[in-house]
XYZ file of C-alpha atoms in Angstrom:
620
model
C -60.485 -1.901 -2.075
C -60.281 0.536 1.255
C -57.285 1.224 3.229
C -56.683 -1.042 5.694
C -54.904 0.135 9.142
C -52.897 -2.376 10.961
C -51.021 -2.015 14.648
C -47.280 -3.236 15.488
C -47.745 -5.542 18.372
C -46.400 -4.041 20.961
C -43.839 -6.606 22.188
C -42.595 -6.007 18.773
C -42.463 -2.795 18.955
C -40.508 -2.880 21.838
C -38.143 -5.503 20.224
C -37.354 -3.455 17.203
C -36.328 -0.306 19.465
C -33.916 -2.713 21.310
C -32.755 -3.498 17.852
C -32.019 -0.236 16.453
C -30.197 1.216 20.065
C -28.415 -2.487 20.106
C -27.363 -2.939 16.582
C -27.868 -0.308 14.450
C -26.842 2.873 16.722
C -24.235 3.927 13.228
C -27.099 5.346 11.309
C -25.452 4.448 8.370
C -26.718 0.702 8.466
C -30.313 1.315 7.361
C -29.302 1.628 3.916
C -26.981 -1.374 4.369
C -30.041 -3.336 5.100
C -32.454 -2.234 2.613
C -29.766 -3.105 -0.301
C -29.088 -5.997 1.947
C -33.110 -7.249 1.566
C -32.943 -5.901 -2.026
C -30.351 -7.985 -2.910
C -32.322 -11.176 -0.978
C -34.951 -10.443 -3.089
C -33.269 -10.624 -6.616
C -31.990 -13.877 -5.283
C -35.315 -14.959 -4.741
C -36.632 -14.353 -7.854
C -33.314 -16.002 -9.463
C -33.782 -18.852 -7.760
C -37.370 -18.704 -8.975
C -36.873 -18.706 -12.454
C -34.648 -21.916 -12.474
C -37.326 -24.009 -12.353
C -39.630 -21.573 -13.999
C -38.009 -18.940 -16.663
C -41.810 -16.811 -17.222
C -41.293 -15.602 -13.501
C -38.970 -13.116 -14.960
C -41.147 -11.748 -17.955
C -42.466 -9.178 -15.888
C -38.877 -7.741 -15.342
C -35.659 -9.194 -17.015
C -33.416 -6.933 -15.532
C -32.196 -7.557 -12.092
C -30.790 -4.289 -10.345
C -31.231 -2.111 -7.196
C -31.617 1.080 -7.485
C -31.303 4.524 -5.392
C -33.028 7.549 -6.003
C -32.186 11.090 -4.037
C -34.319 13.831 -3.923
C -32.826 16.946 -2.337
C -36.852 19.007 -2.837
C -38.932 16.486 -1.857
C -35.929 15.374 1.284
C -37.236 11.611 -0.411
C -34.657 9.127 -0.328
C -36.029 6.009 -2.644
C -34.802 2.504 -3.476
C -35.610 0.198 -6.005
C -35.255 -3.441 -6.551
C -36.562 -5.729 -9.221
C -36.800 -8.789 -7.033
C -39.568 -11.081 -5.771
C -41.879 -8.194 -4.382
C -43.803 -9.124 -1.871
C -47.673 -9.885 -1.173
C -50.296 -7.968 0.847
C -49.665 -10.994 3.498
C -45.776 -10.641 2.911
C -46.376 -6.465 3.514
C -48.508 -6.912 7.054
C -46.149 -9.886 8.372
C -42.628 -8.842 6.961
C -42.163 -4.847 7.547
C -41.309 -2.695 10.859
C -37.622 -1.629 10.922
C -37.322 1.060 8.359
C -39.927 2.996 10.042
C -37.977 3.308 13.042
C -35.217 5.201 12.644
C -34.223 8.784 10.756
C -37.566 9.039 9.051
C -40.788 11.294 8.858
C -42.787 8.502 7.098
C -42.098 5.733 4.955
C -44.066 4.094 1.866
C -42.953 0.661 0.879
C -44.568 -0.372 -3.068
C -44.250 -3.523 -3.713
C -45.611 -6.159 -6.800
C -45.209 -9.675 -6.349
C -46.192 -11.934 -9.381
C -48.650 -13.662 -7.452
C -50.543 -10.820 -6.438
C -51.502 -6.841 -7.180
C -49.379 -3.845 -6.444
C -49.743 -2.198 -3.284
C -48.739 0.376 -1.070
C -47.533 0.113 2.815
C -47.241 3.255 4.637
C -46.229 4.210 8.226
C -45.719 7.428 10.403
C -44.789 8.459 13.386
C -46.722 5.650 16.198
C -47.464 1.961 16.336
C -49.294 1.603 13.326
C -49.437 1.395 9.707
C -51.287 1.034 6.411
C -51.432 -0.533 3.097
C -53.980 0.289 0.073
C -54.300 -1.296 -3.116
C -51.909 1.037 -5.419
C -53.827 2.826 -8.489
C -51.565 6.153 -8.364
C -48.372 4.567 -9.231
C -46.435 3.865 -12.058
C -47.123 0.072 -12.419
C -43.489 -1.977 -11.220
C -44.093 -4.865 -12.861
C -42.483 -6.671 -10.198
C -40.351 -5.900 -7.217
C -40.124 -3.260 -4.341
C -39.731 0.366 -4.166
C -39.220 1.922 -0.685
C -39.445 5.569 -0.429
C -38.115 7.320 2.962
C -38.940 10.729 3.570
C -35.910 11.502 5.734
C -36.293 14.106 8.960
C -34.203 17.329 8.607
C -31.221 16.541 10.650
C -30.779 13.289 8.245
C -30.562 14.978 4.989
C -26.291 13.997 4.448
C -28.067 10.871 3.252
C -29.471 12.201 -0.112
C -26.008 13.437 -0.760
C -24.184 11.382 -3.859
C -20.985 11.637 -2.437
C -22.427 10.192 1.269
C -24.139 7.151 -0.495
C -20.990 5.948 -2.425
C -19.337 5.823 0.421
C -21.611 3.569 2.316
C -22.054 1.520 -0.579
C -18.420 0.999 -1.339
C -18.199 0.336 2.524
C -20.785 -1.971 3.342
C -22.490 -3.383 -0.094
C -19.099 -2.866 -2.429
C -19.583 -6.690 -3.286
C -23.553 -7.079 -3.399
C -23.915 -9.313 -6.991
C -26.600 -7.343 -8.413
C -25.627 -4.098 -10.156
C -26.042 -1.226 -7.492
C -27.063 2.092 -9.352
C -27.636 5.939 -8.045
C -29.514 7.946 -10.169
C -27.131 10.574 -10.416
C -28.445 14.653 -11.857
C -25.955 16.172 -13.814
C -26.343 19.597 -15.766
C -25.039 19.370 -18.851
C -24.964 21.927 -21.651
C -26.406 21.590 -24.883
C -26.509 22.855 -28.326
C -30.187 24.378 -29.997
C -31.497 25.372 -32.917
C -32.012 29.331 -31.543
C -35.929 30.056 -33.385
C -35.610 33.498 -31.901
C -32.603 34.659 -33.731
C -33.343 33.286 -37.395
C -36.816 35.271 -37.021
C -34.960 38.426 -36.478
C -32.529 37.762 -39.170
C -35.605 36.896 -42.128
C -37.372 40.405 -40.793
C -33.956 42.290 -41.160
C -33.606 40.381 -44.199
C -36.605 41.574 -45.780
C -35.577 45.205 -45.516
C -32.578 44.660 -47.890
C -33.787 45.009 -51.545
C -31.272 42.908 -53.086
C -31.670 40.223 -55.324
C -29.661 36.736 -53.521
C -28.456 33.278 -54.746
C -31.479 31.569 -53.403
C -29.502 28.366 -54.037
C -26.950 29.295 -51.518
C -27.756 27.077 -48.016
C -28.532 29.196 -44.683
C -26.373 28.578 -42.087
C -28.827 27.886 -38.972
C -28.499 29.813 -35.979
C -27.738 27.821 -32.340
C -27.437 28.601 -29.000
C -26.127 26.862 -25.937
C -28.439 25.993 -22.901
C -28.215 24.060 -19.719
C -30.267 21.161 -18.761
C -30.558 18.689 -16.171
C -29.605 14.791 -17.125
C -30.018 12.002 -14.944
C -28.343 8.904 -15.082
C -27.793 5.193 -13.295
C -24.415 5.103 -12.122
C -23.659 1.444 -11.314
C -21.440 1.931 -7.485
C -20.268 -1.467 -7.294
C -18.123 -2.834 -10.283
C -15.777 -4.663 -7.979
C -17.251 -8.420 -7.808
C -16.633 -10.902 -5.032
C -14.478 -13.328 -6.976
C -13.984 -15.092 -3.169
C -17.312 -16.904 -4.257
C -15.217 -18.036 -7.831
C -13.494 -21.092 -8.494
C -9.688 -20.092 -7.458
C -8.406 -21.963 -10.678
C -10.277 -19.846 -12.858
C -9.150 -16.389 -11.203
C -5.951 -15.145 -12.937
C -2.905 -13.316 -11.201
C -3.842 -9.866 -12.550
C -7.901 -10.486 -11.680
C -6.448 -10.819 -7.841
C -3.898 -7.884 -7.964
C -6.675 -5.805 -9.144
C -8.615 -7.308 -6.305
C -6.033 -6.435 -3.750
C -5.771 -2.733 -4.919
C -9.553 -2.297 -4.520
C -9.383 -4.175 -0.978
C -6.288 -1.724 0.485
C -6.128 1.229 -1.603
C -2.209 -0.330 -1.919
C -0.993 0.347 -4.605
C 1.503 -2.260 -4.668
C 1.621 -5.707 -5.814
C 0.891 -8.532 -3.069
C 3.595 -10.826 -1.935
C 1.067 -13.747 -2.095
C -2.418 -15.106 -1.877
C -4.552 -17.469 -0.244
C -8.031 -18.721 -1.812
C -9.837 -21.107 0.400
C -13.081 -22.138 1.943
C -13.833 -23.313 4.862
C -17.578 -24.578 6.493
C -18.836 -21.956 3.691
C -16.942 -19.526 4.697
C -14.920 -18.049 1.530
C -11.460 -16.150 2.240
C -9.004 -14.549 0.803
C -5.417 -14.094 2.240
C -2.626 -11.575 1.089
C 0.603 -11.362 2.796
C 1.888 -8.059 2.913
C 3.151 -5.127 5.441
C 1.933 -5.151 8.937
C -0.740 -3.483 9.802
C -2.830 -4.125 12.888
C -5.998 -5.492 12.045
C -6.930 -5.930 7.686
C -9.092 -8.772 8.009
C -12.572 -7.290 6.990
C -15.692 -9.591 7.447
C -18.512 -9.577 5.585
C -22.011 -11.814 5.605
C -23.447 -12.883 2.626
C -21.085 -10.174 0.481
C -22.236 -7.664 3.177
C -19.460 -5.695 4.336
C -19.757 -6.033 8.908
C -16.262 -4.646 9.920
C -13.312 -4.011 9.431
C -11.758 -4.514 12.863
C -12.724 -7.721 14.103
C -10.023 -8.651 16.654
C -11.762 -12.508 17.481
C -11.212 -13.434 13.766
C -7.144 -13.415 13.511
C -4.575 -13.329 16.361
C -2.574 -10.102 17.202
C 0.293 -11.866 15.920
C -0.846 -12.147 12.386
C -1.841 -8.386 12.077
C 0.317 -7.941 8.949
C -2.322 -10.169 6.932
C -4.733 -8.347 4.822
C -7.816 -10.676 3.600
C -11.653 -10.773 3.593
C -13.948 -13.348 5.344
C -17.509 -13.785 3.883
C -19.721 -16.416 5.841
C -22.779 -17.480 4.413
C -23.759 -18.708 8.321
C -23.232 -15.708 10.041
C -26.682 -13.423 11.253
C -26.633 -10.302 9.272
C -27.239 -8.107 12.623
C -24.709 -10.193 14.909
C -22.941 -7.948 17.444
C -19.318 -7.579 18.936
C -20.574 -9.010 22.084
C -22.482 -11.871 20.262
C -19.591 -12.580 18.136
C -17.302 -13.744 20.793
C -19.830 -16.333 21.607
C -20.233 -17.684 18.172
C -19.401 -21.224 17.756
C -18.779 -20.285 13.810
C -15.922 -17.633 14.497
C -14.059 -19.814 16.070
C -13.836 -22.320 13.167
C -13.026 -19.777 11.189
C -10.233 -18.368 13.634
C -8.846 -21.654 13.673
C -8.694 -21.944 10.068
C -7.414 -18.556 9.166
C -4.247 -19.638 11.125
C -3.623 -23.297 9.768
C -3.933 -21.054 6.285
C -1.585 -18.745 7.184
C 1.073 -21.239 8.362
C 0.314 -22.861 5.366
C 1.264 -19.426 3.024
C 4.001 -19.419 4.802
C 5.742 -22.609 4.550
C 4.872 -22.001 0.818
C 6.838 -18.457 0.654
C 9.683 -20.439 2.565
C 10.228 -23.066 0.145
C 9.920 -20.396 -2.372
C 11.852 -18.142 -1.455
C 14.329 -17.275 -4.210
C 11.151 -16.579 -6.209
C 10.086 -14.524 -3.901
C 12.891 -12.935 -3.239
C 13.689 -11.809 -7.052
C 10.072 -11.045 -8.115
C 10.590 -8.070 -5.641
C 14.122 -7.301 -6.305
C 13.147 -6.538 -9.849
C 11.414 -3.136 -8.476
C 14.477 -1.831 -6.685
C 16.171 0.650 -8.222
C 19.759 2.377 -7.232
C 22.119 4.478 -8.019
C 25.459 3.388 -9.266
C 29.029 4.424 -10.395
C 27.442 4.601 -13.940
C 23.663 5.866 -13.430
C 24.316 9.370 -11.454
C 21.548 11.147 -12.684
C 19.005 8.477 -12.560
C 18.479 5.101 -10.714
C 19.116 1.645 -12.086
C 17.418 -1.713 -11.846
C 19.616 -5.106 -10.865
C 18.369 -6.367 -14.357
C 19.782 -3.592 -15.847
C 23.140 -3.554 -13.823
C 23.713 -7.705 -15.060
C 23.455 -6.195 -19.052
C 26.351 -4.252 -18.240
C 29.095 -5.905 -16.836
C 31.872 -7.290 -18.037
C 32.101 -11.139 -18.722
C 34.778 -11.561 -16.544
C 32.815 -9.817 -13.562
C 30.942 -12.909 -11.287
C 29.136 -11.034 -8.902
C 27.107 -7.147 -7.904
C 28.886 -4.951 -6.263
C 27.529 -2.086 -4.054
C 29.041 0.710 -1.499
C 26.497 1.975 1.337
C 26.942 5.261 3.070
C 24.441 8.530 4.115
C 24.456 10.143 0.763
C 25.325 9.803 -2.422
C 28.255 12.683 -2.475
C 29.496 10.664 0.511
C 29.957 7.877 -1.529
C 30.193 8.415 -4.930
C 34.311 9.509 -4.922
C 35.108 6.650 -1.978
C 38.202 4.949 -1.948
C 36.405 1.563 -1.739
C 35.372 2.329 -5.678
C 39.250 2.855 -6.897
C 40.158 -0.942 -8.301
C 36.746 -1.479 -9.396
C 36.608 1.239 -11.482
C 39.633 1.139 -12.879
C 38.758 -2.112 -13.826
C 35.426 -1.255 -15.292
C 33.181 -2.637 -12.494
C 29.974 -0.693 -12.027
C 29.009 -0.403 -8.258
C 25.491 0.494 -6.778
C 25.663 2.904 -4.519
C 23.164 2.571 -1.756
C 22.316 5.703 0.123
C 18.298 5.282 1.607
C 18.247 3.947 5.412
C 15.892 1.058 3.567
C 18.526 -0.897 1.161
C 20.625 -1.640 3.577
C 18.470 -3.811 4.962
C 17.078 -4.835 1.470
C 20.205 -6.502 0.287
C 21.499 -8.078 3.273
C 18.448 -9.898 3.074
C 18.326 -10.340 -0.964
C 21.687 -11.963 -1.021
C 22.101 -12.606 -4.853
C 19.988 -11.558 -7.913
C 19.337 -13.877 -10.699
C 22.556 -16.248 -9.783
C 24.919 -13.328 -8.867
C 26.406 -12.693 -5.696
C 25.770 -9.118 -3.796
C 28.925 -8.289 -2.519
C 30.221 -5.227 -0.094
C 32.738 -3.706 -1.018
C 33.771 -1.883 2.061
C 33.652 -5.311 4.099
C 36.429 -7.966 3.738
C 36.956 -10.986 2.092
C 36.376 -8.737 -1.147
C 37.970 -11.226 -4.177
C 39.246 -9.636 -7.546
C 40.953 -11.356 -10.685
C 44.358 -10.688 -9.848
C 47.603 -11.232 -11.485
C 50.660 -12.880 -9.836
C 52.529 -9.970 -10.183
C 49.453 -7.677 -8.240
C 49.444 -9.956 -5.848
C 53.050 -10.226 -4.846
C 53.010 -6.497 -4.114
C 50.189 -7.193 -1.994
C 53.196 -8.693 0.195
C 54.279 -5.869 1.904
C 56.376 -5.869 5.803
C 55.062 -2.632 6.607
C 51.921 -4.100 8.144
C 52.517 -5.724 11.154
C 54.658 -2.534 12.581
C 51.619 -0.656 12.053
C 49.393 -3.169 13.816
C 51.286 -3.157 17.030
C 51.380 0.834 16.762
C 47.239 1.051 16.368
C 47.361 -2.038 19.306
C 43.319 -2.945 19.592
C 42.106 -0.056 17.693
C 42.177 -2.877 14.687
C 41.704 -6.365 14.351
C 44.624 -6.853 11.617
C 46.848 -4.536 9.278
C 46.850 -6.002 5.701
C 47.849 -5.401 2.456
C 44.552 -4.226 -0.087
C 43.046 -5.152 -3.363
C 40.328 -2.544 -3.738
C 43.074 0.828 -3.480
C 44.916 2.618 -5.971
C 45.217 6.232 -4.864
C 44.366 6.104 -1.413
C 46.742 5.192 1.401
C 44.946 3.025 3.076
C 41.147 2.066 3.946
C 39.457 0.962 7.079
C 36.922 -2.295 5.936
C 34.238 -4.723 8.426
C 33.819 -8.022 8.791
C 31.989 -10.114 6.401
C 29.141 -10.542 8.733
C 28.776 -7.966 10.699
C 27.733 -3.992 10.529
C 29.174 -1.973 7.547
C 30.364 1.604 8.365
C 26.684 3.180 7.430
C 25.057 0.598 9.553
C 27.162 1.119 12.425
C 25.806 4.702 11.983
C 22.102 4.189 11.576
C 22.300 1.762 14.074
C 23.798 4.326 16.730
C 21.332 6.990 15.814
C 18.225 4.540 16.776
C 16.909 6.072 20.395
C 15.751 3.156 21.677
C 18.415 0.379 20.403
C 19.478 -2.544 22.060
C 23.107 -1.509 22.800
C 23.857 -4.836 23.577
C 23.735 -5.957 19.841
C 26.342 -3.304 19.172
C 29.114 -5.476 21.256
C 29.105 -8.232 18.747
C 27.802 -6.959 15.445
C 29.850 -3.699 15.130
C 32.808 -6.163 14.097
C 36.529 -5.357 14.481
C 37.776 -3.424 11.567
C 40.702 -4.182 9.494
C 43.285 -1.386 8.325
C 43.936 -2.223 4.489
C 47.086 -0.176 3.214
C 48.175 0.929 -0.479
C 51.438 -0.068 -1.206
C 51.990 1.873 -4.505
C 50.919 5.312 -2.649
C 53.320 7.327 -2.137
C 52.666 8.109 2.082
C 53.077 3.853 2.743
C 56.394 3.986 0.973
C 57.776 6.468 2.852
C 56.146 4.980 5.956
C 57.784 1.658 5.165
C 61.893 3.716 4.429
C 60.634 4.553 8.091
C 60.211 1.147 9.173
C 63.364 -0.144 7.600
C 65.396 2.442 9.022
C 63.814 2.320 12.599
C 60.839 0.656 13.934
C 61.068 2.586 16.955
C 60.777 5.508 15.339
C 58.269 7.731 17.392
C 57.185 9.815 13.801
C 56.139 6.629 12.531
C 53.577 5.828 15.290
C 52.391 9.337 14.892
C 51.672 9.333 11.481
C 50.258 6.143 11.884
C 47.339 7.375 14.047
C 46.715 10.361 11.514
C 46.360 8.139 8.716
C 44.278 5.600 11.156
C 42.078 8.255 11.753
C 41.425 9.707 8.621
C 40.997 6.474 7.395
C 37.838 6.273 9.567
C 36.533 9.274 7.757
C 36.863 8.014 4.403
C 35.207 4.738 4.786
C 32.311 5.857 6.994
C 32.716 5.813 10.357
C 33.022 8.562 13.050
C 35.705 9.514 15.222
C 35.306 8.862 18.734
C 37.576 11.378 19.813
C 37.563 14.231 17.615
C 39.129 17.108 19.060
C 42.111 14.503 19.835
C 42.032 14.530 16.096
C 41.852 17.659 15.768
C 45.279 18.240 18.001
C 47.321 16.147 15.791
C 45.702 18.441 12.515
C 46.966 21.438 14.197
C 50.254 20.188 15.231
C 50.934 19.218 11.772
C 49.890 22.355 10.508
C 52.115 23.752 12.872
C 55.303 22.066 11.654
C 55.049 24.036 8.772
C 54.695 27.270 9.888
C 57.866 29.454 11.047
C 57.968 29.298 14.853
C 59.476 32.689 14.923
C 55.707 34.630 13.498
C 53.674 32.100 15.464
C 54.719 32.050 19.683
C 51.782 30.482 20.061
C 51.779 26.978 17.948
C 51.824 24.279 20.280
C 54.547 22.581 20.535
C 56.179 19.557 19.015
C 54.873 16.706 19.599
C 56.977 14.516 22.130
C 57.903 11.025 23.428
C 55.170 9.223 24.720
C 55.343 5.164 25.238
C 53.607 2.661 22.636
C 50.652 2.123 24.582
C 49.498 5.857 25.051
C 50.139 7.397 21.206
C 46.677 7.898 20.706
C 46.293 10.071 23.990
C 48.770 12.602 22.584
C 47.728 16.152 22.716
């Protein structure tokens, strides 16, 4: 049979330029669309061999195929699908010829009729010939594109994975590139052993002829092709959710985000056939990615989720969708909106879910922090560990924040608990502040501060009738509103005295992060940086003496200034930062002063003198 020559109509013509500037102006999309029409095909003949199994005999093997070909610039795909007819070639085919390519030949072997072969150039027409130089297909389609020049990136391996994990990642057939590798091999070397027997021959000698020879190899290169399959990931949105296990969706996840973190939660539902999966997990603006019929779209289609829910990450697949839908088009679509709609009663749902959950929640992620502690230096500790160590009479988990962990790990707010064999975590990132205040308790244990008050040990009687001590309120009306209250501590043994927060407001090291933030809302600082309390020692040896003091004279104008140099140094040790430091300062050198002679030093300031109640922290 003769070559037949057929001519695009030229409204077509026309149409399929306004197509390709319209839709398809990221080059890339051709080769979604011939995998796309590959993979229609193999569903074709599936479908076909339900109701009659011999349509496969011809080819049991259902796969697409690409073939690079650097020489030859010959980009070719493969599929073992339907194939089509002669009638199928003249009506069906226009598109591929249109864009990036020299020519195109399109092979194709249906089971209802012979192979043959549709070409097209440059121009409004094409042919198609009966094919007798061709390996026989058996059945299916092979389309060869002999790509121009300036399109060769797309017989590059590395170029096609990436579309193909892009756009096709969850096609259903197997995807494979024929991938050349040189490889080096071991031979039998014919040359050498000839040389040896002549060599051999020379020697008059008489040999064990039972002895074996040793052959002689050498190594050479060849070239090795082989069918890499590109897309092992399936699309288990289109599986029953009860059959799809917990690690089967974290490996899922990982594939969809390159995270490689655990999700918080998932979401498996359907809705007017339009499959989706949900995760819940850090914000992000826009992880919803849709596909149509497991073809990937985009990635960054703002009409399918509100800006408020751009922390969810998920995939939309919509069997109604058209393949080569626009943005334009899509805010039109009567489907989208459905699906919009849904997305969001979904995601309310997952929430209320996580919120009646939330202890589950809650602890499933706690069991991936790790800290340091008062007993784990070197390395960090988990919370699960921490509970295997402490003591049975201990109730809850105590931890110490602060900027670093030599800031922390000699503070006065560990003395009792160490003495009595409590282990603290000591939390020094930015990050677990945050982390715990929100955490709460671990496994039915309490996480408590200790550098904020209402800190509760196991006491004795006797410890806590020397917690009764008269030298507090003196000191309270000396420090006036510089503290909220002057009491008596449980958490000091060496230390004179510590300054501690309230229960619910900042600690010390959130005060600070808080006041480093640029653009903070200084507003929140009136109310959460909470009055501090002054907590004295009374075994040390500075509050004794301060109390003789007391009992001799409350008046006494030493005492106040004392007072304000332990005050402020007390604000050093637990955290905080002086507001006034050279003020500070002053009082260092003044004290310094008092035990120097006078007589080598004319210059020392001098001592420091009567000032009213009110004013002793303005001494200078």
């Amino acid at each position: 049979m003769a070559t037949e020559s057929f001519g695009f109509q030229a409204e077509i013509s026309q149409l399929l330029d306004l197509i390709i500037n319209t839709f398809y102006s990221n080059k890339e999309i051709f080769l979604r669309e011939l995998i796309s029409n590959g993979s229609d095909a193999l569903d074709k003949i599936r479908y076909a061999s339900l109701t009659d199994p011999s349509a496969l005999e011809t080819e049991r093997d259902l796969y697409i195929r690409i073939t690079p070909d650097k020489e030859n610039k010959l980009l070719t795909l493969r599929d073992t699908g339907v194939g089509m007819t002669k009638a199928d070639l003249v009506n069906n085919l226009g598109t591929i010829a249109k864009s990036g390519t020299k020519r195109v030949q399109v092979i194709s072997k249906h089971n209802d009729d012979e192979q043959y072969i549709w070409e097209s150039a440059a121009g409004g027409t094409f042919t198609i010939t009966p094919d007798t130089i061709n390996e026989p297909l058996g059945r299916g389609t092979e389309i060869r594109l002999y790509l121009k020049e300036d399109q060769t990136e797309y017989l590059e391996e590395k170029k096609i994975k990436e579309i193909v994990k892009k756009h096709s990642e969850f096609i259903s057939y197997p995807i494979q590139l024929a991938v050349t590798k040189e490889v080096e091999k071991e031979v039998e070397d014919d040359e050498e052993e000839l040389k040896e027997e002549k060599e051999e021959s020379k020697i008059e000698e008489v040999e064990d002829d039972d002895k074996p020879k040793e052959k002689k190899t050498k190594k050479i290169k060849e070239t090795e092709t082989t069918n890499e399959e590109l897309n092992k990931t399936k699309p288990i949105w289109t599986r029953n959710p009860q059959e799809i296990n917990a690690e089967e969706y974290g490996a899922f996840y990982k594939s969809l985000t390159n995270d490689w973190e655990e999700h918080l939660a998932v979401k498996h539902f359907s809705v007017e056939a339009a499959p989706f999966d949900l995760f819940e997990t850090k914000k992000k603006r826009n992880n919803i990615k849709l596909y149509v019929r497991r073809v990937f779209i985009m990635d960054d289609c703002e009409d399918l989720i509100p800006e408020y829910l751009n922390f969810v990450k998920g995939i939309v697949d919509s069997e109604d969708l058209p393949l080569n839908i626009s943005r334009e088009t899509l805010q039109q679509n009567k489907i989208l909106k459905v699906i919009r709609k849904n997305i969001v009663r979904k995601c309310m749902d997952l929430f209320t879910e996580i919120s009646e959950d939330k202890d589950n929640f809650n602890n499933k992620l706690a069991e991936f922090l790790r800290f340091f502690s008062t007993k784990a230096l070197e390395e960090q500790t988990s919370l699960k560990d921490y509970i295997t160590r402490m003591p049975e009479i201990q109730k809850s988990i105590y931890y110490l924040t602060g900027e670093s962990l030599g800031a922390v790990r000699d503070s006065p707010f560990l003395e009792v608990l160490k003495k009595k064999g409590f282990e603290v975590l000591l939390l020094v990132d930015p990050i677990d502040e945050y982390a715990v205040t929100q955490l709460k308790e671990f496994e039915g244990k309490k996480l408590i501060c200790v550098s904020k008050e209402g800190l509760e040990l196991e006491e004795t009687d006797d410890e806590k009738k020397v917690r009764e001590d008269e030298a507090a309120q003196p000191i309270k009306e000396a420090l006036g509103d510089k503290v909220e209250k002057v009491v008596v501590s449980n958490r000091i043994t060496d230390s004179p005295c510590v300054l501690v927060t309230g229960q619910f407001g900042w600690s010390s090291n959130m005060e600070r992060i808080m006041k480093a933030q640029a653009l903070r809302d200084s507003s929140m600082s009136s109310y959460m940086a909470s009055k501090k309390t002054l907590e004295l020692n009374p075994s040390n040896a500075i509050i004794k003496e301060l109390k003789r003091k007391v009992a001799e004279d409350k008046a006494d104008k030493s005492v106040r200034d004392l007072t304000f140099l332990l005050f402020e140094t007390a604000l050093l040790t637990s955290g905080f930062s002086l507001d006034d430091p050279t003020s500070f300062a002053k009082r260092i050198n003044r004290m310094i002063s008092l035990g120097l002679d006078p007589a080598e030093d004319s210059s020392a300031p001098p001592p420091l003198e009567a000032v009213s109640t009110s004013a002793m922290e303005e001494i200078d």
